[in-house]
Tab-separated table of C-alpha atoms in Angstrom:
chain	number	residue	atom	x	y	z
A	1	MET	CA	6.111	-90.468	-94.171
A	2	LYS	CA	4.578	-89.763	-90.533
A	3	LYS	CA	4.161	-93.306	-90.074
A	4	LEU	CA	7.539	-94.134	-90.718
A	5	PHE	CA	8.283	-91.289	-88.057
A	6	ILE	CA	6.057	-92.775	-85.671
A	7	ALA	CA	8.178	-96.105	-85.755
A	8	CYS	CA	11.168	-95.080	-85.811
A	9	PHE	CA	10.087	-92.779	-82.644
A	10	ALA	CA	9.056	-95.828	-80.928
A	11	VAL	CA	12.019	-98.071	-81.791
A	12	LEU	CA	14.285	-95.119	-80.352
A	13	MET	CA	12.507	-95.202	-77.001
A	14	GLY	CA	12.309	-98.593	-76.981
A	15	SER	CA	16.172	-98.634	-77.242
A	16	ALA	CA	16.321	-96.163	-74.359
A	17	SER	CA	14.073	-98.035	-71.958
A	18	ALA	CA	15.986	-101.222	-72.592
A	19	SER	CA	19.497	-99.306	-71.979
A	20	ALA	CA	17.899	-97.745	-68.610
A	21	GLN	CA	16.868	-100.836	-67.377
A	22	GLU	CA	19.790	-102.811	-68.423
A	23	TRP	CA	21.838	-100.067	-66.215
A	24	TRP	CA	19.295	-100.836	-63.304
A	25	ASP	CA	20.126	-104.559	-63.718
A	26	ASP	CA	23.573	-104.355	-63.717
A	27	MET	CA	24.520	-102.637	-60.573
A	28	GLU	CA	27.369	-103.618	-58.776
A	29	ARG	CA	27.665	-102.397	-55.165
A	30	GLY	CA	30.772	-100.865	-54.350
A	31	VAL	CA	32.168	-98.685	-51.407
A	32	PHE	CA	29.267	-95.754	-51.232
A	33	ASN	CA	29.004	-95.938	-55.199
A	34	HIS	CA	25.338	-95.761	-54.900
A	35	VAL	CA	22.402	-93.451	-52.737
A	36	GLY	CA	19.165	-94.995	-51.704
A	37	LEU	CA	16.351	-93.051	-50.097
A	38	ASN	CA	13.376	-94.782	-47.994
A	39	VAL	CA	10.219	-93.967	-46.203
A	40	SER	CA	8.932	-96.176	-43.676
A	41	ALA	CA	5.833	-96.823	-41.176
A	42	SER	CA	6.739	-98.282	-37.990
A	43	THR	CA	6.245	-99.356	-34.216
A	44	GLU	CA	8.754	-96.377	-34.011
A	45	GLY	CA	6.366	-93.811	-36.038
A	46	ILE	CA	6.955	-92.064	-39.277
A	47	GLY	CA	10.470	-92.427	-40.919
A	48	VAL	CA	12.769	-91.036	-43.559
A	49	GLY	CA	16.561	-92.339	-44.205
A	50	VAL	CA	19.264	-92.410	-46.189
A	51	ALA	CA	21.692	-95.499	-46.980
A	52	ALA	CA	24.591	-96.501	-48.943
A	53	PRO	CA	25.976	-99.974	-49.351
A	54	ILE	CA	30.008	-101.382	-48.461
A	55	THR	CA	29.898	-104.021	-51.129
A	56	ASP	CA	27.202	-106.759	-51.607
A	57	TYR	CA	27.602	-107.522	-47.653
A	58	LEU	CA	26.979	-104.599	-45.608
A	59	GLU	CA	24.979	-101.417	-45.940
A	60	LEU	CA	25.140	-98.119	-43.681
A	61	SER	CA	21.997	-96.399	-43.092
A	62	ALA	CA	21.243	-92.805	-41.326
A	63	GLY	CA	17.354	-91.887	-40.655
A	64	VAL	CA	15.058	-90.078	-38.234
A	65	ASN	CA	11.507	-91.274	-36.820
A	66	PHE	CA	8.518	-88.830	-35.992
A	67	MET	CA	6.495	-90.899	-33.328
A	68	PRO	CA	2.793	-89.289	-33.370
A	69	SER	CA	0.927	-88.543	-30.202
A	70	ILE	CA	-0.337	-91.732	-28.791
A	71	LYS	CA	-2.230	-91.476	-25.313
A	72	ILE	CA	-2.246	-94.288	-22.763
A	73	LYS	CA	-4.877	-93.769	-20.148
A	74	GLY	CA	-4.823	-95.334	-16.251
A	75	ASP	CA	-6.852	-95.049	-13.221
A	76	VAL	CA	-4.730	-95.159	-10.125
A	77	ASN	CA	-4.834	-95.041	-6.438
A	78	VAL	CA	-4.055	-92.209	-4.368
A	79	ASP	CA	-1.995	-92.634	-1.157
A	80	TYR	CA	-3.477	-90.492	1.954
A	81	ASN	CA	-0.721	-89.898	4.724
A	82	ILE	CA	-1.849	-87.224	6.216
A	83	GLY	CA	-1.924	-88.334	9.702
A	84	GLN	CA	-4.184	-87.152	12.933
A	85	LEU	CA	-5.197	-83.762	11.595
A	86	PRO	CA	-8.678	-82.202	11.580
A	87	ILE	CA	-9.108	-82.434	7.745
A	88	ASP	CA	-11.907	-84.627	6.096
A	89	ILE	CA	-10.938	-85.914	2.785
A	90	PRO	CA	-12.302	-88.973	1.111
A	91	SER	CA	-9.396	-91.448	1.458
A	92	HIS	CA	-10.529	-94.124	-1.144
A	93	ASP	CA	-10.350	-91.630	-4.211
A	94	LYS	CA	-8.505	-92.628	-7.443
A	95	VAL	CA	-7.041	-90.054	-10.479
A	96	LYS	CA	-6.559	-90.899	-13.888
A	97	ILE	CA	-3.259	-90.305	-15.472
A	98	THR	CA	-2.650	-89.894	-19.002
A	99	GLY	CA	0.458	-90.836	-20.554
A	100	ASP	CA	1.248	-88.854	-24.060
A	101	LEU	CA	4.092	-90.729	-25.728
A	102	LYS	CA	5.481	-88.430	-28.461
A	103	ARG	CA	8.997	-88.021	-29.467
A	104	THR	CA	11.457	-87.671	-32.308
A	105	THR	CA	14.652	-90.306	-32.777
A	106	MET	CA	17.763	-90.455	-34.682
A	107	ASP	CA	19.128	-93.470	-35.730
A	108	VAL	CA	22.573	-95.420	-37.218
A	109	LYS	CA	22.706	-98.892	-38.633
A	110	LEU	CA	24.802	-101.400	-40.089
A	111	ASN	CA	22.874	-103.795	-41.871
A	112	ILE	CA	25.028	-107.184	-42.679
A	113	TYR	CA	23.768	-109.521	-45.727
A	114	PRO	CA	25.485	-112.627	-44.951
A	115	PHE	CA	24.996	-114.525	-47.939
A	116	GLY	CA	25.796	-111.417	-49.985
A	117	GLY	CA	24.893	-111.184	-54.258
A	118	ASN	CA	21.479	-110.048	-54.121
A	119	SER	CA	20.434	-111.793	-51.149
A	120	SER	CA	17.848	-109.755	-49.432
A	121	PHE	CA	17.878	-111.444	-46.035
A	122	PHE	CA	19.928	-108.913	-43.603
A	123	ILE	CA	21.232	-108.523	-39.633
A	124	ALA	CA	21.040	-105.135	-38.570
A	125	GLY	CA	22.958	-103.411	-35.721
A	126	GLY	CA	23.245	-99.633	-33.977
A	127	PHE	CA	21.865	-97.378	-31.827
A	128	SER	CA	18.719	-94.961	-31.900
A	129	PHE	CA	19.290	-91.959	-30.007
A	130	GLY	CA	17.061	-88.565	-29.119
A	131	GLY	CA	15.512	-86.647	-26.219
A	132	GLU	CA	15.496	-88.840	-23.097
A	133	LYS	CA	11.803	-87.628	-22.644
A	134	LEU	CA	9.203	-90.388	-23.825
A	135	GLY	CA	6.311	-88.776	-23.142
A	136	THR	CA	3.998	-86.470	-20.717
A	137	LEU	CA	2.072	-87.297	-17.761
A	138	THR	CA	-1.247	-85.231	-17.015
A	139	GLY	CA	-4.138	-86.054	-14.558
A	140	HIS	CA	-6.224	-84.502	-12.527
A	141	SER	CA	-8.169	-84.694	-8.932
A	142	ASP	CA	-11.333	-82.613	-7.712
A	143	VAL	CA	-10.810	-84.002	-4.547
A	144	ILE	CA	-6.847	-82.484	-4.374
A	145	GLN	CA	-8.393	-79.376	-5.588
A	146	GLN	CA	-11.054	-79.071	-3.268
A	147	ALA	CA	-9.324	-79.823	-0.294
A	148	VAL	CA	-6.618	-77.270	-0.691
A	149	ASN	CA	-9.268	-74.843	-1.161
A	150	ASP	CA	-11.256	-75.698	1.943
A	151	TYR	CA	-8.295	-75.907	4.202
A	152	PRO	CA	-5.711	-73.512	2.887
A	153	ALA	CA	-3.694	-73.480	5.889
A	154	TYR	CA	-3.063	-77.152	5.762
A	155	LYS	CA	-1.948	-76.678	1.957
A	156	ASP	CA	1.878	-77.873	1.864
A	157	LEU	CA	0.641	-80.453	4.251
A	158	ILE	CA	-1.729	-81.761	2.017
A	159	LEU	CA	0.386	-81.562	-1.203
A	160	SER	CA	3.524	-83.283	0.428
A	161	SER	CA	1.168	-86.165	1.563
A	162	ILE	CA	-1.221	-86.994	-0.883
A	163	THR	CA	0.421	-88.373	-3.963
A	164	ALA	CA	-0.866	-90.469	-6.764
A	165	GLU	CA	0.776	-94.128	-7.357
A	166	LEU	CA	2.003	-94.794	-10.569
A	167	ASP	CA	3.418	-98.066	-10.694
A	168	LYS	CA	6.466	-97.652	-7.748
A	169	TYR	CA	6.396	-93.853	-8.275
A	170	ASN	CA	4.492	-91.722	-6.042
A	171	VAL	CA	3.482	-88.875	-7.927
A	172	LYS	CA	2.461	-85.802	-6.887
A	173	PHE	CA	-0.292	-83.166	-7.314
A	174	ASP	CA	0.057	-78.933	-7.443
A	175	GLU	CA	-2.425	-76.612	-5.494
A	176	LYS	CA	-4.872	-77.126	-8.456
A	177	GLY	CA	-5.303	-80.869	-8.308
A	178	ASN	CA	-2.923	-81.063	-11.123
A	179	ILE	CA	-0.474	-83.588	-12.246
A	180	ASN	CA	2.336	-82.928	-14.462
A	181	GLY	CA	5.220	-84.659	-15.064
A	182	ASP	CA	7.319	-86.845	-17.983
A	183	ILE	CA	8.304	-90.435	-18.518
A	184	ARG	CA	11.989	-90.715	-19.814
A	185	VAL	CA	14.379	-93.134	-20.966
A	186	LYS	CA	18.123	-93.325	-21.777
A	187	LYS	CA	18.956	-90.836	-24.834
A	188	PHE	CA	21.375	-93.591	-25.980
A	189	ARG	CA	19.173	-96.664	-27.113
A	190	PRO	CA	21.316	-99.994	-28.845
A	191	TYR	CA	19.427	-101.315	-31.854
A	192	VAL	CA	19.352	-105.182	-33.129
A	193	GLY	CA	16.848	-106.515	-35.817
A	194	LEU	CA	16.643	-108.559	-38.892
A	195	GLY	CA	14.671	-109.048	-42.075
A	196	VAL	CA	14.255	-109.411	-45.857
A	197	GLY	CA	14.870	-106.473	-48.605
A	198	ARG	CA	17.869	-103.722	-49.539
A	199	LEU	CA	17.737	-100.055	-48.441
A	200	VAL	CA	19.780	-99.393	-51.802
A	201	PRO	CA	18.105	-101.917	-54.018
A	202	LYS	CA	18.750	-103.039	-57.376
A	203	HIS	CA	15.704	-102.087	-59.125
A	204	ARG	CA	14.751	-98.009	-58.853
A	205	ILE	CA	11.866	-99.509	-55.838
A	206	GLY	CA	11.886	-102.124	-53.443
A	207	PHE	CA	10.228	-103.067	-50.449
A	208	ARG	CA	11.770	-104.290	-46.957
A	209	PHE	CA	10.382	-105.576	-43.606
A	210	GLU	CA	12.338	-105.304	-40.513
A	211	ALA	CA	11.782	-106.745	-36.706
A	212	GLY	CA	13.879	-105.502	-33.794
A	213	CYS	CA	14.367	-103.848	-30.541
A	214	GLN	CA	15.454	-100.902	-28.730
A	215	PHE	CA	17.266	-101.725	-25.058
A	216	MET	CA	15.971	-98.681	-23.525
A	217	GLY	CA	16.428	-99.291	-19.787
A	218	LYS	CA	14.212	-98.816	-16.992
A	219	LEU	CA	11.692	-96.422	-17.580
A	220	LYS	CA	11.807	-93.336	-15.202
A	221	VAL	CA	9.084	-90.650	-13.880
A	222	TYR	CA	10.203	-87.528	-13.379
A	223	GLN	CA	8.449	-83.997	-11.951
A	224	ASP	CA	10.209	-80.674	-11.647
A	225	ASP	CA	13.517	-82.128	-13.461
A	226	LYS	CA	14.003	-84.456	-10.792
A	227	GLU	CA	13.376	-88.045	-10.568
A	228	VAL	CA	10.227	-88.949	-8.524
A	229	LYS	CA	10.803	-91.066	-5.599
A	230	ILE	CA	9.995	-94.845	-5.546
A	231	ASN	CA	7.675	-96.550	-3.079
A	232	GLU	CA	8.233	-100.651	-3.272
A	233	LEU	CA	5.029	-101.348	-1.687
A	234	ASN	CA	2.901	-100.201	-4.180
A	235	ASP	CA	1.466	-102.598	-6.338
A	236	ASN	CA	-0.729	-100.964	-9.222
A	237	ASP	CA	-2.499	-103.249	-12.036
A	238	ASP	CA	-3.398	-100.394	-14.462
A	239	THR	CA	-2.233	-100.488	-18.108
A	240	LEU	CA	-0.140	-97.102	-17.979
A	241	SER	CA	1.433	-98.533	-14.795
A	242	LYS	CA	2.574	-101.844	-15.951
A	243	ILE	CA	3.622	-100.046	-18.970
A	244	VAL	CA	6.251	-98.342	-16.567
A	245	ASP	CA	6.834	-101.277	-14.840
A	246	LYS	CA	7.880	-103.655	-17.515
A	247	LEU	CA	8.671	-101.731	-20.882
A	248	THR	CA	12.327	-101.834	-21.141
A	249	VAL	CA	12.713	-103.281	-24.585
A	250	TYR	CA	10.831	-101.302	-27.460
A	251	PRO	CA	9.883	-103.572	-29.942
A	252	VAL	CA	10.193	-102.079	-33.620
A	253	LEU	CA	8.270	-103.746	-36.446
A	254	LYS	CA	8.829	-101.495	-39.762
A	255	LEU	CA	7.716	-101.410	-43.118
A	256	THR	CA	9.945	-99.759	-45.638
A	257	ILE	CA	9.588	-98.249	-49.237
A	258	THR	CA	13.139	-98.169	-50.701
A	259	GLY	CA	14.374	-96.306	-53.756
A	260	ARG	CA	17.945	-95.982	-55.442
A	261	ILE	CA	18.789	-92.292	-56.827
A	262	PHE	CA	22.174	-93.768	-58.668
């Protein structure tokens, strides 16, 4: 009797499992008739999102990305323009500036599957948005701090005449020899990309790979909520200056684990 009960139980479980599998395999994509959740790791950071199909050819998705702290350092030149004054300050100094890139962004994308059916190739278009601050800038110069301490009567002249050359930006010091500022980009950033995989998979779990880019525009340096003036003669070759000068399109490489709720 016990063996018969176990056998019947096994048959019922197998039948239920087969029915569930059939339910998942027979999925039909309509207009917002399913919902998927996803978790991703990418050059945008760690992301979570939600998606829904619009027939076999379209998916609409929305997500949020958390970029952890990434620090980039550069030894930049210090520009001295004090003139003929009785101030003895070394004129061949460099200062290390640290860019701390950390931010949270959100995105909305429309994913197009040109071959329909259960094909996985897609083209994505949409936008990313969030705070305009891409990261912070910090630095310190013992030379500037010492100069202010040694010549307090000339403090304003020293602070207005000595700057750090970050790309073409003349970044100012405060009276303690510190640099504080931030790097800003456009709040609204168009996005295009392509890849393979669906955010609302046919089965319960799926995978997706995507490559694309955000169009951020020219990076700008701010201090005290004002854009720092540009000196076209500056020509630094440190890593941080190159990023500020060249990075107008942000590359996106994303690996995603996808799942379907219903």
